GROMACS .gro file of C-alpha atoms in nm:
model
  310
    1MET     CA    1  -5.009   0.066  15.512
    2VAL     CA    2  -5.060  -0.209  15.254
    3PHE     CA    3  -4.804  -0.488  15.281
    4ARG     CA    4  -4.586  -0.541  14.976
    5PRO     CA    5  -4.349  -0.840  14.951
    6THR     CA    6  -3.986  -0.748  14.906
    7PRO     CA    7  -3.789  -0.865  14.601
    8LYS     CA    8  -3.574  -1.081  14.829
    9GLN     CA    9  -3.881  -1.258  14.968
   10LEU     CA   10  -4.004  -1.329  14.617
   11GLU     CA   11  -3.659  -1.449  14.514
   12TYR     CA   12  -3.651  -1.687  14.813
   13LEU     CA   13  -4.000  -1.820  14.731
   14ILE     CA   14  -3.902  -1.899  14.372
   15ALA     CA   15  -3.575  -2.060  14.482
   16VAL     CA   16  -3.744  -2.290  14.735
   17VAL     CA   17  -4.006  -2.402  14.483
   18GLU     CA   18  -3.744  -2.468  14.215
   19ALA     CA   19  -3.498  -2.641  14.448
   20GLY     CA   20  -3.758  -2.826  14.654
   21HIS     CA   21  -3.532  -2.784  14.956
   22PHE     CA   22  -3.458  -2.494  15.192
   23GLY     CA   23  -3.085  -2.563  15.218
   24ARG     CA   24  -3.032  -2.583  14.841
   25ALA     CA   25  -3.247  -2.272  14.792
   26ALA     CA   26  -3.034  -2.082  15.043
   27ASP     CA   27  -2.721  -2.185  14.853
   28MET     CA   28  -2.878  -2.069  14.526
   29CYS     CA   29  -2.952  -1.729  14.682
   30ASN     CA   30  -2.614  -1.709  14.855
   31VAL     CA   31  -2.777  -1.656  15.193
   32ALA     CA   32  -2.789  -1.843  15.525
   33GLN     CA   33  -3.077  -2.090  15.551
   34PRO     CA   34  -3.219  -1.935  15.873
   35THR     CA   35  -3.238  -1.597  15.699
   36LEU     CA   36  -3.424  -1.747  15.405
   37SER     CA   37  -3.662  -1.940  15.632
   38VAL     CA   38  -3.741  -1.636  15.845
   39GLN     CA   39  -3.816  -1.418  15.543
   40LEU     CA   40  -4.043  -1.679  15.386
   41LYS     CA   41  -4.231  -1.726  15.712
   42LEU     CA   42  -4.271  -1.349  15.740
   43LEU     CA   43  -4.406  -1.342  15.384
   44GLU     CA   44  -4.658  -1.614  15.465
   45ASP     CA   45  -4.766  -1.441  15.787
   46ARG     CA   46  -4.817  -1.105  15.618
   47LEU     CA   47  -5.007  -1.256  15.325
   48GLY     CA   48  -5.208  -1.477  15.559
   49VAL     CA   49  -5.154  -1.794  15.358
   50GLN     CA   50  -4.912  -2.087  15.364
   51LEU     CA   51  -4.695  -2.091  15.052
   52ILE     CA   52  -4.458  -2.382  15.124
   53GLU     CA   53  -4.539  -2.727  15.259
   54ARG     CA   54  -4.250  -2.818  15.484
   55GLY     CA   55  -4.160  -3.185  15.505
   56MET     CA   56  -3.872  -3.399  15.625
   57LYS     CA   57  -3.693  -3.421  15.290
   58ARG     CA   58  -3.862  -3.182  15.050
   59ALA     CA   59  -4.022  -2.841  15.049
   60LEU     CA   60  -4.323  -2.828  14.817
   61ALA     CA   61  -4.535  -2.536  14.701
   62THR     CA   62  -4.890  -2.536  14.834
   63PRO     CA   63  -5.174  -2.461  14.588
   64ALA     CA   64  -5.158  -2.099  14.707
   65GLY     CA   65  -4.782  -2.096  14.650
   66LEU     CA   66  -4.828  -2.223  14.295
   67ARG     CA   67  -5.090  -1.956  14.228
   68LEU     CA   68  -4.861  -1.679  14.346
   69LEU     CA   69  -4.544  -1.810  14.180
   70PRO     CA   70  -4.610  -1.654  13.834
   71TYR     CA   71  -4.673  -1.317  13.999
   72ALA     CA   72  -4.344  -1.343  14.189
   73ARG     CA   73  -4.158  -1.414  13.865
   74LEU     CA   74  -4.340  -1.131  13.688
   75VAL     CA   75  -4.246  -0.878  13.959
   76LEU     CA   76  -3.878  -0.977  13.953
   77ASN     CA   77  -3.869  -0.979  13.574
   78THR     CA   78  -4.024  -0.633  13.564
   79LEU     CA   79  -3.760  -0.506  13.806
   80ASP     CA   80  -3.487  -0.662  13.589
   81ASP     CA   81  -3.641  -0.505  13.279
   82MET     CA   82  -3.650  -0.165  13.448
   83ARG     CA   83  -3.282  -0.192  13.536
   84ALA     CA   84  -3.198  -0.302  13.181
   85ALA     CA   85  -3.408  -0.023  13.029
   86ALA     CA   86  -3.228   0.232  13.245
   87ASP     CA   87  -2.897   0.087  13.128
   88VAL     CA   88  -2.969   0.117  12.756
   89SER     CA   89  -2.681   0.291  12.584
   90SER     CA   90  -2.522   0.310  12.243
   91ASN     CA   91  -2.305   0.013  12.339
   92ASN     CA   92  -2.526  -0.243  12.508
   93LEU     CA   93  -2.895  -0.233  12.394
   94GLY     CA   94  -2.995  -0.296  12.754
   95GLY     CA   95  -2.727  -0.553  12.842
   96LEU     CA   96  -2.800  -0.925  12.840
   97ILE     CA   97  -3.086  -1.048  12.617
   98ARG     CA   98  -3.204  -1.402  12.684
   99LEU     CA   99  -3.334  -1.499  12.341
  100GLY     CA  100  -3.532  -1.812  12.268
  101ALA     CA  101  -3.544  -1.943  11.911
  102ALA     CA  102  -3.739  -2.217  11.740
  103PRO     CA  103  -3.479  -2.464  11.604
  104THR     CA  104  -3.656  -2.477  11.268
  105PHE     CA  105  -3.580  -2.108  11.202
  106GLY     CA  106  -3.342  -1.947  11.452
  107PRO     CA  107  -3.017  -2.123  11.350
  108TYR     CA  108  -3.067  -2.023  10.986
  109ILE     CA  109  -3.144  -1.653  11.041
  110LEU     CA  110  -2.944  -1.554  11.351
  111PRO     CA  111  -2.593  -1.596  11.202
  112GLY     CA  112  -2.684  -1.315  10.964
  113ILE     CA  113  -2.735  -1.063  11.244
  114LEU     CA  114  -2.519  -1.161  11.542
  115SER     CA  115  -2.190  -1.027  11.409
  116ARG     CA  116  -2.358  -0.702  11.300
  117LEU     CA  117  -2.521  -0.659  11.643
  118HIS     CA  118  -2.187  -0.724  11.812
  119GLU     CA  119  -2.018  -0.456  11.599
  120GLN     CA  120  -2.291  -0.201  11.671
  121TYR     CA  121  -2.346  -0.283  12.041
  122GLN     CA  122  -2.008  -0.391  12.177
  123ASP     CA  123  -2.130  -0.453  12.533
  124LEU     CA  124  -2.446  -0.640  12.435
  125GLU     CA  125  -2.464  -1.004  12.542
  126ILE     CA  126  -2.711  -1.246  12.382
  127TYR     CA  127  -2.786  -1.581  12.541
  128ILE     CA  128  -2.959  -1.805  12.284
  129ARG     CA  129  -3.165  -2.112  12.370
  130GLU     CA  130  -3.329  -2.332  12.108
  131ASP     CA  131  -3.641  -2.525  12.206
  132ARG     CA  132  -3.990  -2.619  12.094
  133PRO     CA  133  -4.217  -2.315  12.051
  134VAL     CA  134  -4.454  -2.437  12.323
  135GLU     CA  135  -4.167  -2.441  12.573
  136LEU     CA  136  -4.023  -2.109  12.457
  137GLU     CA  137  -4.352  -1.925  12.497
  138ALA     CA  138  -4.408  -2.072  12.844
  139ASP     CA  139  -4.059  -1.970  12.956
  140LEU     CA  140  -4.109  -1.622  12.813
  141VAL     CA  141  -4.427  -1.579  13.017
  142ASN     CA  142  -4.250  -1.712  13.327
  143GLY     CA  143  -3.957  -1.477  13.283
  144LYS     CA  144  -3.687  -1.730  13.200
  145LEU     CA  145  -3.645  -1.566  12.859
  146ASP     CA  146  -3.668  -1.203  12.748
  147CYS     CA  147  -3.796  -1.252  12.393
  148VAL     CA  148  -3.843  -1.542  12.150
  149ILE     CA  149  -3.838  -1.608  11.777
  150THR     CA  150  -4.124  -1.846  11.708
  151PRO     CA  151  -4.391  -1.934  11.451
  152ALA     CA  152  -4.711  -1.732  11.480
  153PRO     CA  153  -4.972  -1.719  11.615
  154ILE     CA  154  -4.855  -1.645  11.968
  155LEU     CA  155  -5.105  -1.814  12.195
  156SER     CA  156  -5.054  -1.640  12.530
  157GLU     CA  157  -5.250  -1.322  12.601
  158ASN     CA  158  -4.960  -1.209  12.822
  159LEU     CA  159  -4.732  -1.166  12.522
  160GLN     CA  160  -4.717  -0.926  12.233
  161SER     CA  161  -4.543  -0.991  11.904
  162GLU     CA  162  -4.445  -0.845  11.569
  163LEU     CA  163  -4.407  -1.045  11.248
  164ILE     CA  164  -4.059  -1.100  11.109
  165CYS     CA  165  -4.136  -1.272  10.780
  166GLU     CA  166  -4.359  -1.507  10.587
  167GLU     CA  167  -4.179  -1.832  10.501
  168THR     CA  168  -4.272  -2.090  10.238
  169ILE     CA  169  -4.280  -2.455  10.342
  170PHE     CA  170  -4.167  -2.704  10.078
  171LEU     CA  171  -4.216  -3.076  10.033
  172GLY     CA  172  -3.906  -3.297  10.058
  173ILE     CA  173  -3.923  -3.625   9.861
  174PRO     CA  174  -3.670  -3.908   9.817
  175VAL     CA  175  -3.512  -3.859   9.474
  176GLU     CA  176  -3.595  -4.218   9.376
  177ASP     CA  177  -3.967  -4.164   9.440
  178PRO     CA  178  -4.145  -4.144   9.099
  179ILE     CA  179  -4.331  -3.825   9.196
  180ALA     CA  180  -3.997  -3.648   9.239
  181GLU     CA  181  -3.985  -3.625   8.859
  182CYS     CA  182  -4.272  -3.373   8.870
  183SER     CA  183  -4.187  -3.005   8.910
  184MET     CA  184  -4.507  -2.954   9.112
  185ILE     CA  185  -4.674  -3.215   9.332
  186GLU     CA  186  -5.050  -3.260   9.338
  187VAL     CA  187  -5.202  -3.313   9.682
  188GLU     CA  188  -5.369  -3.633   9.562
  189ALA     CA  189  -5.026  -3.780   9.477
  190LEU     CA  190  -4.944  -3.796   9.848
  191ASN     CA  191  -5.230  -4.034   9.928
  192GLY     CA  192  -5.098  -4.340  10.114
  193ARG     CA  193  -4.741  -4.214  10.140
  194MET     CA  194  -4.559  -4.205  10.473
  195MET     CA  195  -4.488  -3.859  10.613
  196LEU     CA  196  -4.212  -3.791  10.864
  197THR     CA  197  -4.207  -3.509  11.113
  198MET     CA  198  -4.043  -3.360  11.419
  199GLY     CA  199  -4.209  -3.430  11.754
  200SER     CA  200  -4.516  -3.262  11.897
  201GLY     CA  201  -4.457  -2.913  12.034
  202HIS     CA  202  -4.303  -2.806  11.702
  203ARG     CA  203  -4.540  -2.616  11.474
  204LEU     CA  204  -4.414  -2.817  11.174
  205TYR     CA  205  -4.569  -3.120  11.342
  206GLU     CA  206  -4.908  -2.953  11.304
  207ASN     CA  207  -4.831  -2.860  10.942
  208VAL     CA  208  -4.753  -3.223  10.861
  209ARG     CA  209  -5.066  -3.345  11.037
  210SER     CA  210  -5.280  -3.095  10.845
  211LEU     CA  211  -5.130  -3.203  10.512
  212CYS     CA  212  -5.194  -3.567  10.598
  213ASP     CA  213  -5.559  -3.488  10.671
  214ARG     CA  214  -5.598  -3.315  10.335
  215SER     CA  215  -5.405  -3.559  10.120
  216GLY     CA  216  -5.456  -3.902  10.273
  217ALA     CA  217  -5.086  -3.936  10.353
  218ILE     CA  218  -4.999  -4.138  10.665
  219MET     CA  219  -4.820  -3.965  10.951
  220ARG     CA  220  -4.531  -4.183  11.064
  221GLU     CA  221  -4.523  -4.113  11.435
  222ASP     CA  222  -4.301  -4.411  11.523
  223TYR     CA  223  -4.001  -4.225  11.377
  224GLU     CA  224  -4.005  -3.860  11.484
  225GLY     CA  225  -3.700  -3.653  11.403
  226THR     CA  226  -3.526  -3.457  11.676
  227SER     CA  227  -3.408  -3.199  11.421
  228LEU     CA  228  -3.465  -3.100  11.060
  229ASP     CA  229  -3.132  -3.262  10.974
  230ALA     CA  230  -3.252  -3.593  11.120
  231VAL     CA  231  -3.579  -3.573  10.924
  232ARG     CA  232  -3.390  -3.488  10.604
  233GLN     CA  233  -3.162  -3.788  10.648
  234MET     CA  234  -3.460  -4.020  10.697
  235VAL     CA  235  -3.619  -3.881  10.381
  236SER     CA  236  -3.294  -3.932  10.189
  237ILE     CA  237  -3.296  -4.306  10.261
  238GLY     CA  238  -3.658  -4.350  10.155
  239MET     CA  239  -3.830  -4.371  10.494
  240GLY     CA  240  -4.093  -4.117  10.392
  241ILE     CA  241  -4.153  -3.761  10.279
  242SER     CA  242  -4.168  -3.445  10.491
  243LEU     CA  243  -4.198  -3.066  10.502
  244PHE     CA  244  -3.902  -2.829  10.517
  245PRO     CA  245  -3.909  -2.449  10.568
  246ALA     CA  246  -3.739  -2.217  10.323
  247ALA     CA  247  -3.465  -2.078  10.552
  248TYR     CA  248  -3.349  -2.429  10.636
  249ILE     CA  249  -3.344  -2.531  10.269
  250SER     CA  250  -3.147  -2.221  10.168
  251SER     CA  251  -2.893  -2.276  10.444
  252GLU     CA  252  -2.852  -2.653  10.444
  253PHE     CA  253  -2.967  -2.815  10.120
  254GLU     CA  254  -2.660  -2.734   9.915
  255LYS     CA  255  -2.491  -3.020  10.097
  256ALA     CA  256  -2.802  -3.242  10.095
  257GLU     CA  257  -2.816  -3.555   9.884
  258GLY     CA  258  -3.103  -3.783   9.803
  259VAL     CA  259  -3.384  -3.531   9.865
  260ALA     CA  260  -3.581  -3.341   9.601
  261ILE     CA  261  -3.757  -3.018   9.702
  262ARG     CA  262  -4.094  -2.948   9.545
  263ARG     CA  263  -4.394  -2.719   9.584
  264ILE     CA  264  -4.747  -2.852   9.624
  265GLU     CA  265  -4.963  -2.754   9.328
  266GLY     CA  266  -5.254  -2.525   9.406
  267ASN     CA  267  -5.181  -2.545   9.778
  268PRO     CA  268  -4.894  -2.315   9.873
  269MET     CA  269  -4.791  -2.371  10.234
  270THR     CA  270  -4.647  -2.083  10.435
  271ARG     CA  271  -4.594  -1.989  10.797
  272MET     CA  272  -4.543  -1.660  10.978
  273LEU     CA  273  -4.243  -1.607  11.206
  274ALA     CA  274  -4.261  -1.354  11.487
  275LEU     CA  275  -4.057  -1.198  11.764
  276ALA     CA  276  -4.249  -1.201  12.092
  277TRP     CA  277  -4.193  -1.042  12.433
  278ARG     CA  278  -4.395  -0.979  12.749
  279LYS     CA  279  -4.661  -0.710  12.728
  280ASN     CA  280  -4.562  -0.370  12.865
  281SER     CA  281  -4.196  -0.466  12.895
  282PRO     CA  282  -3.976  -0.160  12.956
  283ARG     CA  283  -3.733  -0.313  12.704
  284GLU     CA  284  -3.975  -0.303  12.412
  285ALA     CA  285  -3.765  -0.046  12.226
  286SER     CA  286  -3.463  -0.277  12.240
  287PHE     CA  287  -3.665  -0.573  12.116
  288LYS     CA  288  -3.795  -0.368  11.823
  289ILE     CA  289  -3.436  -0.291  11.722
  290LEU     CA  290  -3.371  -0.666  11.726
  291LEU     CA  291  -3.689  -0.715  11.522
  292GLU     CA  292  -3.569  -0.479  11.249
  293GLU     CA  293  -3.234  -0.659  11.238
  294LEU     CA  294  -3.418  -0.989  11.188
  295ARG     CA  295  -3.630  -0.841  10.909
  296ASP     CA  296  -3.317  -0.704  10.740
  297ALA     CA  297  -3.155  -1.047  10.761
  298CYS     CA  298  -3.454  -1.195  10.578
  299LYS     CA  299  -3.392  -0.954  10.288
  300ARG     CA  300  -3.076  -1.141  10.193
  301PHE     CA  301  -3.291  -1.423  10.057
  302ALA     CA  302  -3.399  -1.395   9.693
  303PRO     CA  303  -3.778  -1.384   9.637
  304GLU     CA  304  -3.777  -1.728   9.478
  305GLN     CA  305  -3.622  -1.874   9.793
  306GLY     CA  306  -3.954  -1.834   9.971
  307ILE     CA  307  -3.889  -1.578  10.249
  308LYS     CA  308  -4.080  -1.252  10.249
  309PRO     CA  309  -3.979  -1.003  10.523
  310TYR     CA  310  -4.232  -0.769  10.683
   0.00000   0.00000   0.00000
């Protein structure tokens, strides 16, 4: 009979790799260390390959262990998804959803749906983590998240996605800058100006870099913002210009001072936002309900605000 690792063995493998220590891994799994060690050794013997390099102070994954680690996470995540799919009811939408959200969009769209979801699915729990899209997509593949809201395109072939909306990206200019007097900004007017951005790993970073390449603006990488609020504040005191997405502007710019929002003439900038999850997830139906809620939330924006739901 073909040997199949047990879920416990896979859980122990992941714990040892993440903890780097057998004792700490046993504590994480709430099991005695000898039990964990015996099961991992049995796993190695049956697979015919060493997975953990055992040392005096640390336990490290071997190359074979690192190769098998994503499969171990995938198996456990699939089992969790099966349990959640079986538990779908009118009150819980499959129980806990670990939702990742890009910080340039999630905080400005999620408040519009969370209270409605809570009213409709009283037992649903949503854990929300904001991070750079590159990190969110990696953690979705690895099973640390169930679905993510992120700018498209989704780069991993292990994920599938559906578009939420198309969002306009506007130019933010210090109000004292002479070009702020124009209702539309020509690309050539940006030549030589300093452009601010969030750090690499955010898709807006790539948008700013692309605009700099087209216009001759200079990307100011010595002052990267950790949030859109930080970038906006730097723009307001004349440190440079930057790009801001429509949902952020609609949610936050009523209280903004010192920044003028303009479109770029003849060069409309937009981005697509998507909800992504692992391919063939048993919870796909639940994620599509969440997708429709996100699309409905986008409908509250007027057309001139620059958000077009799908």
